[in-house]
Every structure is written in structure tokens, then in C-alpha cells.
Coordinates of C-alpha atoms and ligand atoms in Angstrom, one line a residue:
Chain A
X1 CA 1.6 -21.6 21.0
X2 CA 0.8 -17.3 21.1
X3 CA -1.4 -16.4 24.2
X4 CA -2.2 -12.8 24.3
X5 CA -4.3 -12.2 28.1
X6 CA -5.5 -8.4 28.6
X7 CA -3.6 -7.1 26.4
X8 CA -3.6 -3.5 26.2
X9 CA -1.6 -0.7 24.3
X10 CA -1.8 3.0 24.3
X11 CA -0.1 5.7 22.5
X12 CA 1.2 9.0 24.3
X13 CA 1.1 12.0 22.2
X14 CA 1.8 15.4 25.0
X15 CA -0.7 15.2 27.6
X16 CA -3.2 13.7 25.1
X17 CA -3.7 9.5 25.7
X18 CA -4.9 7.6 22.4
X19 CA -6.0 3.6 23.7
X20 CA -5.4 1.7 20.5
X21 CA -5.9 -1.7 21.7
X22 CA -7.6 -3.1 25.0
X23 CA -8.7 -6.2 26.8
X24 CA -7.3 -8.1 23.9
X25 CA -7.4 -12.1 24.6
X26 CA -6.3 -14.2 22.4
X27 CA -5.3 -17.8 21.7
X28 CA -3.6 -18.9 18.7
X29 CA -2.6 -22.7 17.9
X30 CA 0.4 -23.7 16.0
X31 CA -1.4 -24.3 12.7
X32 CA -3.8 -22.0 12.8
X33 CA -5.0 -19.9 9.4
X34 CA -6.2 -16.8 11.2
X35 CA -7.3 -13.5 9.1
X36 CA -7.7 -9.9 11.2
X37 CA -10.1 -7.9 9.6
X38 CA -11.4 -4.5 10.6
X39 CA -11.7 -0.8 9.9
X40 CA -8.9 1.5 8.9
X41 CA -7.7 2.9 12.4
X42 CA -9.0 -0.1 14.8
X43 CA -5.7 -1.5 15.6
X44 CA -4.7 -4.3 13.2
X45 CA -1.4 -3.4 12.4
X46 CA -0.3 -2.5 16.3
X47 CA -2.1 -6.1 17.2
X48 CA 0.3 -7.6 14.6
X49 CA 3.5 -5.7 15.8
X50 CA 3.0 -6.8 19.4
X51 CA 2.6 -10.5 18.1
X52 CA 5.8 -10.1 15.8
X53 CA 8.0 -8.7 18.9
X54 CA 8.3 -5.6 17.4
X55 CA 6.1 -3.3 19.8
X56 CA 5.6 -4.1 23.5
X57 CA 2.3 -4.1 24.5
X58 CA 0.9 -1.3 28.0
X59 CA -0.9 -3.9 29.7
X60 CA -1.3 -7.6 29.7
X61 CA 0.9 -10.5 29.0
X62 CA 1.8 -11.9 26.2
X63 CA 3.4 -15.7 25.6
X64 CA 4.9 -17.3 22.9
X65 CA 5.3 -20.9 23.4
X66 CA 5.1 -20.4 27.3
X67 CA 8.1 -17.9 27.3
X68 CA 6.6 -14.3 28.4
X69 CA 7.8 -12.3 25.7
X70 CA 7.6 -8.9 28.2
X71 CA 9.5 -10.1 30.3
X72 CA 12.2 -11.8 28.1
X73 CA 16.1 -10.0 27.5
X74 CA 15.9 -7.8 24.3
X75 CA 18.2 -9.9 22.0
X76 CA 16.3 -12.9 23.0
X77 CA 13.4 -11.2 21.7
X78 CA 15.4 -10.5 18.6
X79 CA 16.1 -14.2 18.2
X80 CA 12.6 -14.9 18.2
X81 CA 11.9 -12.5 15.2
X82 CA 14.9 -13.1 13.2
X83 CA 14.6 -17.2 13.2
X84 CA 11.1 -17.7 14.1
X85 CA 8.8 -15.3 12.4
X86 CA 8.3 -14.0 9.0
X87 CA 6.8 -10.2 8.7
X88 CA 5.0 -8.9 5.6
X89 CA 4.7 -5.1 6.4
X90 CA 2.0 -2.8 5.5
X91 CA 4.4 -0.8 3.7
X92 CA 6.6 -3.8 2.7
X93 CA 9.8 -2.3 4.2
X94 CA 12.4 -3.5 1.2
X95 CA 16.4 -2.6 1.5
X96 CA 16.6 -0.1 -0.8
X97 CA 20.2 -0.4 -2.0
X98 CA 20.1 -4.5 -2.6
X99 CA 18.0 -6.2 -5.3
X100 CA 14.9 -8.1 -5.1
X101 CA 17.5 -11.3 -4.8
X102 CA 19.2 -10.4 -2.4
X103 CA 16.2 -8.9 -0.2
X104 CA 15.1 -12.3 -0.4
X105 CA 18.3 -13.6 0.3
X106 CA 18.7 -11.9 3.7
X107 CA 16.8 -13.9 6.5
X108 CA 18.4 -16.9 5.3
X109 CA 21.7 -15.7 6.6
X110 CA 20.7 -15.9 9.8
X111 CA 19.3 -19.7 9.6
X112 CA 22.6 -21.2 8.9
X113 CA 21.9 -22.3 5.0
X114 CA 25.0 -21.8 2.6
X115 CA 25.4 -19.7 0.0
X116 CA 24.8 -21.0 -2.8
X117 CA 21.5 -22.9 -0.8
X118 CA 20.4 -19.4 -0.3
X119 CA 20.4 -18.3 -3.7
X120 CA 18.5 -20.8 -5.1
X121 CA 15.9 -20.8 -2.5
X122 CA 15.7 -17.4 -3.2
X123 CA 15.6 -17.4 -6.6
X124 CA 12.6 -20.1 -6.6
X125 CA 10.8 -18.4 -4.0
X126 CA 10.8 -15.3 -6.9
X127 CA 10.2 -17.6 -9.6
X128 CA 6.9 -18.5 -7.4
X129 CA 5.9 -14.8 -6.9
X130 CA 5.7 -14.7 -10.9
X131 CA 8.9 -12.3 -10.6
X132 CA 11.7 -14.9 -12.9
X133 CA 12.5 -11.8 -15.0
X134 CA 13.0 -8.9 -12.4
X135 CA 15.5 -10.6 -9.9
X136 CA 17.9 -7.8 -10.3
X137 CA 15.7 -4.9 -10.0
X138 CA 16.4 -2.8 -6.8
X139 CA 13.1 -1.9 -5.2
X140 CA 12.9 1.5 -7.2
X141 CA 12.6 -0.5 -10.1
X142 CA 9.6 -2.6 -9.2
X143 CA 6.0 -1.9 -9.6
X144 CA 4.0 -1.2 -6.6
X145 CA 2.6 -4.6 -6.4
X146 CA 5.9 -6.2 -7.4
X147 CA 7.4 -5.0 -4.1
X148 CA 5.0 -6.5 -2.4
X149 CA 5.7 -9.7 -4.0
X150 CA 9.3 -9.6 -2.9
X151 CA 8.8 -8.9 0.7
X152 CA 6.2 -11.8 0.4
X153 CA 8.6 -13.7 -1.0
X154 CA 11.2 -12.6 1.7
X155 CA 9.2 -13.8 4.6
X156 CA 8.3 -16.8 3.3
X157 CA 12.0 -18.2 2.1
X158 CA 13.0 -19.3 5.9
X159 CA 9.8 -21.6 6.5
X160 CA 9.3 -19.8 9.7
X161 CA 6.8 -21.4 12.5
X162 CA 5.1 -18.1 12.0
X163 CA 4.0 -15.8 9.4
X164 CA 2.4 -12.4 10.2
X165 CA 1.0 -10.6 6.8
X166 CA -0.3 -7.4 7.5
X167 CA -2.6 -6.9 3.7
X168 CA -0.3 -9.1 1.7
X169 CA -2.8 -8.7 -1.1
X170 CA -3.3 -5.1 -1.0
X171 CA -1.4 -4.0 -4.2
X172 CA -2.6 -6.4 -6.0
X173 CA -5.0 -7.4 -8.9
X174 CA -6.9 -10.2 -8.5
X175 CA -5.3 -13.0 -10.1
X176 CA -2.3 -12.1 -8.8
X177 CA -3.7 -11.9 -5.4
X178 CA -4.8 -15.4 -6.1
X179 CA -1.3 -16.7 -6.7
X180 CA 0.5 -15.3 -4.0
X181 CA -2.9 -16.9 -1.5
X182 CA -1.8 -20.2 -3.4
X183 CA 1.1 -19.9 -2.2
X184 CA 0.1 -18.6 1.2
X185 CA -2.3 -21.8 1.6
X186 CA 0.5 -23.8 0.4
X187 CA 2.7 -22.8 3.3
X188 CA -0.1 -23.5 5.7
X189 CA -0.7 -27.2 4.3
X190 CA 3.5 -27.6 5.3
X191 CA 2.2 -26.9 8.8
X192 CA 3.4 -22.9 9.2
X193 CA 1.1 -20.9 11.1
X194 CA -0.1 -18.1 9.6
X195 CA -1.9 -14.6 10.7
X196 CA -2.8 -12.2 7.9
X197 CA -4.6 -8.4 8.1
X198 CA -7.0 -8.3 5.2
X199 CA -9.4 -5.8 4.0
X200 CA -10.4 -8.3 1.2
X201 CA -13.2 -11.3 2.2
X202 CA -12.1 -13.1 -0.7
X203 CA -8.8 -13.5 1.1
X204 CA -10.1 -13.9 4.3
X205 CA -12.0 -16.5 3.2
X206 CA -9.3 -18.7 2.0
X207 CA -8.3 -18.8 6.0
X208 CA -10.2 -20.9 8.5
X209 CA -10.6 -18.4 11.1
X210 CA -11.6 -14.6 11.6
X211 CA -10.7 -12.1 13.9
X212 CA -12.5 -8.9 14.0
X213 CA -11.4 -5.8 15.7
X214 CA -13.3 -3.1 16.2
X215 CA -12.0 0.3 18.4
X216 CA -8.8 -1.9 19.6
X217 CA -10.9 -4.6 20.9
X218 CA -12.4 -7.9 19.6
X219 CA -15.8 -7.9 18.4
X220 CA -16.2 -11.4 16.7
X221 CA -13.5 -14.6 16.6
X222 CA -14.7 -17.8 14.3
X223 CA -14.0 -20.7 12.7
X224 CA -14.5 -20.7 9.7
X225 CA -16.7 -24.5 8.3
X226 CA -14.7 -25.7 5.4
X227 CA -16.4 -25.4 2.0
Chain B
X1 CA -7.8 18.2 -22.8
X2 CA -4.4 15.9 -22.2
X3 CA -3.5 14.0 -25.2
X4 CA -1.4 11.1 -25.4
X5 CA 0.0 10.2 -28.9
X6 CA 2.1 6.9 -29.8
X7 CA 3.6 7.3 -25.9
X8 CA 6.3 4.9 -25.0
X9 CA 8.3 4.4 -22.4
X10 CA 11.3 2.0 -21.9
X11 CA 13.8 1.5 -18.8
X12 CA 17.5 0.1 -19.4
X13 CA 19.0 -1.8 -16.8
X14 CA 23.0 -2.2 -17.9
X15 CA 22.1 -3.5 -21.6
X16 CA 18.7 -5.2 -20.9
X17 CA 15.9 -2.6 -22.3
X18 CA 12.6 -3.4 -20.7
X19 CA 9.5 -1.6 -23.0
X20 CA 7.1 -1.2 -19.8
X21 CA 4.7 1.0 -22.2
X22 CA 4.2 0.8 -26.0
X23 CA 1.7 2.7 -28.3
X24 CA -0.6 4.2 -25.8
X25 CA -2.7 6.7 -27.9
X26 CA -5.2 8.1 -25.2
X27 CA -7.6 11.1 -24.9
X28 CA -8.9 12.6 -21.6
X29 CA -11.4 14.9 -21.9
X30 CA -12.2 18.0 -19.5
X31 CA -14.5 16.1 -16.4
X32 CA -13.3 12.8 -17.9
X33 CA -13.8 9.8 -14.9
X34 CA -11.4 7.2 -15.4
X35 CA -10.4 3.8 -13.7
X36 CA -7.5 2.4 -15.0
X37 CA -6.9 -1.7 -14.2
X38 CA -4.5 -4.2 -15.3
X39 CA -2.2 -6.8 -13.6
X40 CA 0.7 -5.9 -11.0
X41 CA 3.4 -4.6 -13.9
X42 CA 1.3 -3.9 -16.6
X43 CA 2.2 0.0 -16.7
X44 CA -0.3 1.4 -15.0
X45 CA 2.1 3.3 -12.5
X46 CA 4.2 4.6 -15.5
X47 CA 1.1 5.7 -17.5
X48 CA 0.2 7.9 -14.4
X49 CA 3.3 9.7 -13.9
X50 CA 3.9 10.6 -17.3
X51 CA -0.5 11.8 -17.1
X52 CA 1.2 13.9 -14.6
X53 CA 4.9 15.1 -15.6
X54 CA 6.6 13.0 -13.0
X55 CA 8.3 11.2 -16.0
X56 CA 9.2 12.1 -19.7
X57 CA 8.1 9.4 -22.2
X58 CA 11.2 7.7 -24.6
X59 CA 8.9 8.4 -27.4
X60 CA 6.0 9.9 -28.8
X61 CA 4.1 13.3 -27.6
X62 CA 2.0 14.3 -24.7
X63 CA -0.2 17.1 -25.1
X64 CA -1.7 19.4 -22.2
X65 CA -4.3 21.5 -22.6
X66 CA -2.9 21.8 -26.5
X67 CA 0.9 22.7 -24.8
X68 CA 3.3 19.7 -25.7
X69 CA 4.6 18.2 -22.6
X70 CA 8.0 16.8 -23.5
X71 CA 8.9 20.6 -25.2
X72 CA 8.4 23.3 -23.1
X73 CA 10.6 23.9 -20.0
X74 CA 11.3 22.1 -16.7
X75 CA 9.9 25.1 -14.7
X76 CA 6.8 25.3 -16.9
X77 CA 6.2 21.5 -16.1
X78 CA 6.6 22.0 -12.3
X79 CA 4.0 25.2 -12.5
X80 CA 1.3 22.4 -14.0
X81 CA 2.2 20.0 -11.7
X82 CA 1.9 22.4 -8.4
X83 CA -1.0 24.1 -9.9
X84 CA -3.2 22.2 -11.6
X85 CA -2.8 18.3 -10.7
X86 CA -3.4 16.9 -7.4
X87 CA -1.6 13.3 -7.6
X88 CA -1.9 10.4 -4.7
X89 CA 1.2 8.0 -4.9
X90 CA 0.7 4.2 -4.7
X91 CA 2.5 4.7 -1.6
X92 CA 1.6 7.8 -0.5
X93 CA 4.3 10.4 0.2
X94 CA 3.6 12.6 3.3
X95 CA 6.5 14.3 4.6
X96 CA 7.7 12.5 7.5
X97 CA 8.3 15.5 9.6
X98 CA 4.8 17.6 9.2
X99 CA 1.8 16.4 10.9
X100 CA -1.5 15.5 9.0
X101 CA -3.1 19.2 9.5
X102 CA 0.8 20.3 7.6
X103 CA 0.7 17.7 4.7
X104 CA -2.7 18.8 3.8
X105 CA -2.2 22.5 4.1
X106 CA 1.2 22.0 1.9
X107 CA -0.4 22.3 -1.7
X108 CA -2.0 25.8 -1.3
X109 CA 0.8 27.7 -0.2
X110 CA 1.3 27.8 -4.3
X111 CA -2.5 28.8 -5.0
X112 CA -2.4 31.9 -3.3
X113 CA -4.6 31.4 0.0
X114 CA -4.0 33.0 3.2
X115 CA -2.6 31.1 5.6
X116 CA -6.5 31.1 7.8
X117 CA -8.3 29.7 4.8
X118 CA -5.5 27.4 4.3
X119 CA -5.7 26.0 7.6
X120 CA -9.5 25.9 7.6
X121 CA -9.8 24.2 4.3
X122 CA -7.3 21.4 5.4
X123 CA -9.4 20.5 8.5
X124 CA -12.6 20.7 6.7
X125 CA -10.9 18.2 4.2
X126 CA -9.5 15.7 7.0
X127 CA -12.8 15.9 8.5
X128 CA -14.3 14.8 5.1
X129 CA -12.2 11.9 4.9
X130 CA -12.7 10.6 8.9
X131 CA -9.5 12.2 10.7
X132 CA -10.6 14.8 12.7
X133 CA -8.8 13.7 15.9
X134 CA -5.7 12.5 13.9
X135 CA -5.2 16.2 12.8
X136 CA -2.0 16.9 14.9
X137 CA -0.5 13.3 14.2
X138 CA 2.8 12.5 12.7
X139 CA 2.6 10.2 9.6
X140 CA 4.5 7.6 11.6
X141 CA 1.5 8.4 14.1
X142 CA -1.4 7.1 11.6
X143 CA -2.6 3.7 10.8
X144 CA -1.8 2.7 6.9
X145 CA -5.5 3.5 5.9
X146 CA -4.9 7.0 7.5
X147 CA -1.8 7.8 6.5
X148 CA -3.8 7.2 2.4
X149 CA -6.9 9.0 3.4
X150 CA -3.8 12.3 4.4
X151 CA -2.6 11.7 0.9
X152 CA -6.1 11.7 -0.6
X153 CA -6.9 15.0 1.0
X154 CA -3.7 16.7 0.3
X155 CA -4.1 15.6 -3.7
X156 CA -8.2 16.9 -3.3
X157 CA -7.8 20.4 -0.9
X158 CA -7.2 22.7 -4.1
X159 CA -9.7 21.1 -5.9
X160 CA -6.9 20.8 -8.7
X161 CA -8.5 20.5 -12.5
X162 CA -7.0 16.9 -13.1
X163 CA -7.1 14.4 -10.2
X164 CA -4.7 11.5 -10.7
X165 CA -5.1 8.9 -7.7
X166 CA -2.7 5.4 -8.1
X167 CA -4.8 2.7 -5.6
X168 CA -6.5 5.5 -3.5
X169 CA -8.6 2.8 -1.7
X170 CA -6.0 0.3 -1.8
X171 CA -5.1 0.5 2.5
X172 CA -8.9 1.1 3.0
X173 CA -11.7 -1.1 4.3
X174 CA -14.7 -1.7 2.4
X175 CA -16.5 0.8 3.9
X176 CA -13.8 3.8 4.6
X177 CA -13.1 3.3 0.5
X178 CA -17.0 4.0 0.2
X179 CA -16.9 7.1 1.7
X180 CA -13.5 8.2 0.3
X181 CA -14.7 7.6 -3.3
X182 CA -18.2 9.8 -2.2
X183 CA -15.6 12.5 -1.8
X184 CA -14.4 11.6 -5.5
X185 CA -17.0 11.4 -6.8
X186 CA -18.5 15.0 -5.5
X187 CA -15.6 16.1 -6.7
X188 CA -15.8 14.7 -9.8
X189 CA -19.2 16.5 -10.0
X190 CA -18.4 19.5 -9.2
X191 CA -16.6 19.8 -12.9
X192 CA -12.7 18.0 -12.0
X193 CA -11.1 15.6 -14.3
X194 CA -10.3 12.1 -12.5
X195 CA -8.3 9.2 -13.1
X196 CA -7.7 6.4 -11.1
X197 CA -6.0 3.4 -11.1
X198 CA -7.6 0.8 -8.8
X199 CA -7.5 -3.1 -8.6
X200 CA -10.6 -3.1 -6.9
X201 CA -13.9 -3.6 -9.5
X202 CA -16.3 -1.7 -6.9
X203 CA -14.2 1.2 -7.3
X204 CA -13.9 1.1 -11.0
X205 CA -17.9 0.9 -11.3
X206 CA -18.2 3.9 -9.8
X207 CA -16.1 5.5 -12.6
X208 CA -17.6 6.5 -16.1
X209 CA -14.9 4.9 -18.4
X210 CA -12.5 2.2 -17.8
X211 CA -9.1 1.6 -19.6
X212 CA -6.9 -1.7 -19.6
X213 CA -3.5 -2.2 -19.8
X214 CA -1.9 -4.9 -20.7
X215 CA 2.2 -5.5 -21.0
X216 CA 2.3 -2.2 -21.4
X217 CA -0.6 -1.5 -24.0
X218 CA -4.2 -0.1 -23.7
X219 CA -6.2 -3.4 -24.6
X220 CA -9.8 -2.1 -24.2
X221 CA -11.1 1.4 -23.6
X222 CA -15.1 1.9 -22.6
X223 CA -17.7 4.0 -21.7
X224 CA -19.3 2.7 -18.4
X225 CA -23.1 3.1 -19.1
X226 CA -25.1 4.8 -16.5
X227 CA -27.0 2.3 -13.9
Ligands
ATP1 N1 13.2 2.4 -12.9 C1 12.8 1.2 -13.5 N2 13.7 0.4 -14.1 C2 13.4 -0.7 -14.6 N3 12.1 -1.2 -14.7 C3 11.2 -0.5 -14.1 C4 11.4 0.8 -13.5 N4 10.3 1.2 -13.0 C5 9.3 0.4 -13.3 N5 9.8 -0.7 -14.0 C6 9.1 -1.9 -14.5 O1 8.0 -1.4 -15.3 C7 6.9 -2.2 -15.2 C8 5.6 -1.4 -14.9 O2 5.7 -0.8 -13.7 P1 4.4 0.0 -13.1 O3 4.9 0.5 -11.7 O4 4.0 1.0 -14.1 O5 3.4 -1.2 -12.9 P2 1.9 -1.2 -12.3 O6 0.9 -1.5 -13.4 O7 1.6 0.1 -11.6 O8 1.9 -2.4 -11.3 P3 1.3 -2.5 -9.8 O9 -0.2 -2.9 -10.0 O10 2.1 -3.7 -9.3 O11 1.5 -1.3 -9.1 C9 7.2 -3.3 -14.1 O12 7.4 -4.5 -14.7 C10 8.5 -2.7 -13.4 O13 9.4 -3.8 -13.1
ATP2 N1 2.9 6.1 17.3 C1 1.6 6.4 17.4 N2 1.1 7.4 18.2 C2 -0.2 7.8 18.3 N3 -1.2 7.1 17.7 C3 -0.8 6.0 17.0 C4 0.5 5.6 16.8 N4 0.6 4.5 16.0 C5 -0.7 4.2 15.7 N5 -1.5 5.1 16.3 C6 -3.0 5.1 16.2 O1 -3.4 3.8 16.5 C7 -4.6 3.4 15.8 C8 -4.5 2.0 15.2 O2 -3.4 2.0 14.3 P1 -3.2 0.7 13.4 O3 -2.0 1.0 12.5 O4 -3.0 -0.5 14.3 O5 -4.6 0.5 12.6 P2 -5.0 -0.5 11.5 O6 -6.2 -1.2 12.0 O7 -3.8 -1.3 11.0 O8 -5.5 0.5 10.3 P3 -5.3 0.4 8.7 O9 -6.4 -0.6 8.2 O10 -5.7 1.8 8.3 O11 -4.0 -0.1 8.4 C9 -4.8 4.5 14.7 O12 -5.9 5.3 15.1 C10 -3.5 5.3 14.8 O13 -3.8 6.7 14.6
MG3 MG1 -2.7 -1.3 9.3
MG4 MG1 1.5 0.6 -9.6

């Protein structure tokens, strides 16, 4: 389904080169529960960008269901991310001016379901989040780990064939965590293929494979026995 | 030290009031090492900022150093708050448009140091926390563990007398956290007051008394015995 061969990407900054990511090879299977672990700086989030369409990688090829995403026309690469993949960003990356609802609301506009569909799928997917009562808080209004759960709940609503995560659990306590992996695992039973970032092994052992980067390369990628 | 007496605080959204804290009597005592923990909307957030005069309570008083918060002037507060607390937002708040090296130097332009000691201080302290060679980066230019470990050293350069730190590990891998909360806790021993809240129960071990909130209301409140 995603084949990532030599990958490579590196940042300019004046005359100064940074190599973030290199000789990255990767295969990923539709139905695959992969987590990405690694330290702070070795190129998780950047791995994740270039397999959400979002950054294009220096070096190396990169195709998604046999269509070579570099070499693709920019609003079909758009396509891609808008009805294919759902993004949880590091920073969660909430509208501002709309409310949790309607956040969650908005990448169902583009998969064709009608209104009053989209509310409700919506407004279940919050209920699921444990966030029934906060519906029409704008993001300003939400705790920390709240937000998170709305921009979890955002990328999830479309059933997407792909969900990239990048520390889904990272603002939250544990049993909350717990839920929203429920949920997560839930998603994966229905056959979604799903790629999370996680600092956390109890997270990353809810998957049943792990990546681990190191400097921008990989150092270690396993399947996990079930247990 | 800081005294919290009968602190409430409630938020009205049109005519729905939501209490997010209630009876929080709490006393922090000079060199005080706190983790605070409780589920994602609990208060903990909303405890911190009124700790450190980000908000106003809706009732009760909050005592500083024996100088009542919610009476003296706005200026007064925003002296404390430059002077004399070093705070790290859940999500972090560089400013967009200064590099690392900037963001750190920022706090000490109001504690009277000359611009050379300012500068040296802020390496020394990125260096502390694992970014020397990110010094002249952008925030948009650092990783989501980097872009914490900036905040972290901006709250910590003026060694501050009250350290308040919402999730400070939170975007850090296991070991990064470790030596980020080394750094704490030197801190800590060199005579500064700290509270943290932090999901993470490594973290909170590391601490010498741990609050709980929950909905909104300090349910336990212990000493951590040394081991
Ligand atoms: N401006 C606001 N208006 C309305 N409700 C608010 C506002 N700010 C916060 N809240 C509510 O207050 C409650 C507590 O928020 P707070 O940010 O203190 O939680 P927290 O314990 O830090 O959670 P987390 O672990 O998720 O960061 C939440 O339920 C949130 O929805
Ligand atoms: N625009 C940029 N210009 C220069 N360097 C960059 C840029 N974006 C990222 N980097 C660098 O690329 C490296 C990898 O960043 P990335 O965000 O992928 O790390 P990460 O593994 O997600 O880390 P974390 O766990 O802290 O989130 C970092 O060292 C960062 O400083
Ligand atoms: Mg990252
Ligand atoms: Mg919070």
C-alpha cells in the first residue's frame, strides 16, 4: 500500500545543511498497526509528514498504492490527504474560530455525507472522546488534553484508509489515554491502517509493529507476537 | 509562601456556568516540589495560571509572599510574574519570530543582566537541555520535543523563585524527560520553589509532594517519602 525506497530529507538553513532523515525504506501494508518511536529530534514527525503528503521528501521515492506521490500534480496530492488520510498533529492544529463540533465536522464535507449525517457522526465521535458536554467550546475553551481529543476525534470521523497520529496520547493521563487507544484499536479491527509516533511503550504496545528511528534512519522494525 | 484560600474559579459560556475549580485551599511553601495529576479537565491547567497570575479566581483569596493577589494592581502582578515566576505553557509559547538562542535570552532583559551575560547564560542553558546546534533555529525549525525543552529553558535561565511547569516532559522521550527533570531537580536544590503538573508517574516520583485534582477539587495532598 505506502512504499518509501531511499528516502531522504534535508533541511536548508543559510549555508548550513541539517540531514534529518536518510536511507529510509519502508513498507507498510494496508492493515498494518505500526508505532514510530524514537528520541526527541530523530525525525518522527518529518517521517510522518512525508507519509501524510504534507512535506516532499530530498531523495528517494515514495508510493502510495503504486501512484508516486513525487511525481504526482499538486491538487492530486491534495485529494489524497483530504479523502484518504486522517492527521493527528503534534500540536493538534484546531480552527480556532469554530467549535469542537464543527472541527470535527469539517473533513466530512469533503466526503460527500449530508448535513445532518455529518453532525451526528460528529457528535458521536465526541461522545466517544468522553467530550458529550463540551461540543460547543471553541478550542480556547478546552483543556490541553481535551484538544487533543477533538483533533483525534477529527481524524477519525471520515474512516479514512489511513490514520497518521503523531503522539495522540501525549496530553493525556492514563485512563484517558486508554480510551482514546480503545478507540484507536477499534478503528484498526474495521480494517483502517494506522501509524502512530509514541513516546509511551504502553501505547506502542497496543500496536503490532515498531519502528525505531534513530538520527533520521531506522535502527530496529518488528512485529510485535500477540499477547 | 503562596497561599490559596477557598479558590474558585468558574467559566460562563452564554448562560451555562461551568465550576472548573471549587474549594481549593492550598499552601506552597518556600523550596516546596510539587507534581500535580489528575484526569484531562480536572483543573489542573486553571490551578496553574491563577499559581501564576495569568488568571484571577471568581472567588476566594490568593496570597503571595503575604501580598493578596486578587487586590493589588495589574502592574504589580505583571512585575511578579516577569520577575519572580518562570512558567512553561502546556503548549509552549515561543515567539514565532525569535530563534531558540532569542526565546531564551527574552526573560532577563527584565532582571537587569548585560546583554553578554545574557547571551552566555542562554547558551549555557540550551546546552543543558541538548540543543546546542539548534541555537540559531526558528521555533517552526525544532522538532516538538525541542521546541518544549526552548520553553523549559526560557522558564529556568533566571533561576526565577517559583517554577511552574504544565507537562514539561509531555513531547519528550523517556530518556530526554530524564535529563530535563535532572535539570529540575538541580534547580530545585539549589533553593527554587517547583510545581509541576505532569501525567507521567516517573516524573511525579521524582517530586517531594503530590496533589490531586479531581472535577475541580484537591482530593488528596501527600508528602512523597524519601527513597
Ligand atoms: N475559557 C473557558 N471557557 C469554558 N470552559 C473552560 C475554559 N477554559 C477551560 N475550560 C474548561 O475547564 C476545565 C479544566 O480545564 P484545564 O485546562 O484546567 O484542565 P486540565 O486539568 O489542565 O486538563 P488537561 O490534562 O487535559 O490539560 C475543562 O473542562 C475545560 O473545558
Ligand atoms: N524547517 C526545518 N529547518 C531546519 N531543521 C528542521 C526543520 N524542521 C525540523 N528540523 C529538524 O529536524 C529534526 C527532526 O525533527 P522532527 O520534528 O522530525 O523530530 P521528532 O522525532 O518528531 O522529535 P520530537 O519527538 O521532539 O517531536 C530536528 O532536529 C529538527 O531540529
Ligand atoms: Mg515530533
Ligand atoms: Mg492542562
Amino acid at each position: 500500500m505506502l512504499k518509501l525506497e531511499k528516502i531522504g530529507k534535508t533541511y536548508r538553513m543559510g549555508d548550513v545543511v541539517v540531514p534529518v532523515l536518510r536511507g529510509i525504506d519502508l513498507t507498510i501494508l494496508r492493515g498494518d498497526y505500526i508505532a514510530i518511536m524514537g528520541a526527541s529530534g530523530s525525525g518522527k514527525s518529518t517521517l510522518m509528514n512525508i507519509l501524510g503528503c504534507l512535506e516532499q521528501p530530498s531523495e528517494g521515492h515514495y508510493y502510495f498504492d503504486a501512484r508516486e506521490i513525487t511525481k504526482i500534480a499538486d491538487d492530486e496530492r491534495t485529494d489524497l490527504r483530504n479523502y484518504r488520510i486522517g492527521f493527528v498533529f503534534q500540536q493538534f492544529n484546531l480552527l480556532p474560530r469554530l467549535t469542537a463540533l464543527q472541527n470535527v465536522m469539517l473533513p466530512m464535507v469533503y466526503a460527500g455525507y449530508a448535513r445532518g449525517e455529518r453532525r451526528q457522526r460528529a457528535q458521536r465521535m465526541l461522545v466517544d472522546v468522553g467530550l458529550a458536554d463540551r461540543m460547543a467550546n471553541l478550542p480556547s475553551q478546552l483543556s490541553g488534553g481535551q484538544q487533543q481529543r477533538v483533533a483525534i476525534a477529527r481524524a477519525l470521523v471520515n474512516q479514512p484508509d489511513l490514520v497518521l497520529a503523531d503522539e495522540p496520547t501525549g496530553a493525556l493521563d492514563s485512563r484517558t489515554g486508554e480510551e482514546v487507544m480503545d478507540l484507536v484499536s477499534a478503528l484498526h479491527q474495521s480494517g483502517i491502517t494506522i501509524v502512530l509516533v509514541t513516546h509511551d511503550a504502553g501505547v506502542a504496545a497496543r500496536t503490532q509493529r515498531i519502528i525505531r528511528l534513530q538520527d533520521g534512519r531506522i535502527i530496529a522494525d518488528g512485529e510485535l507476537l500477540p499477547h
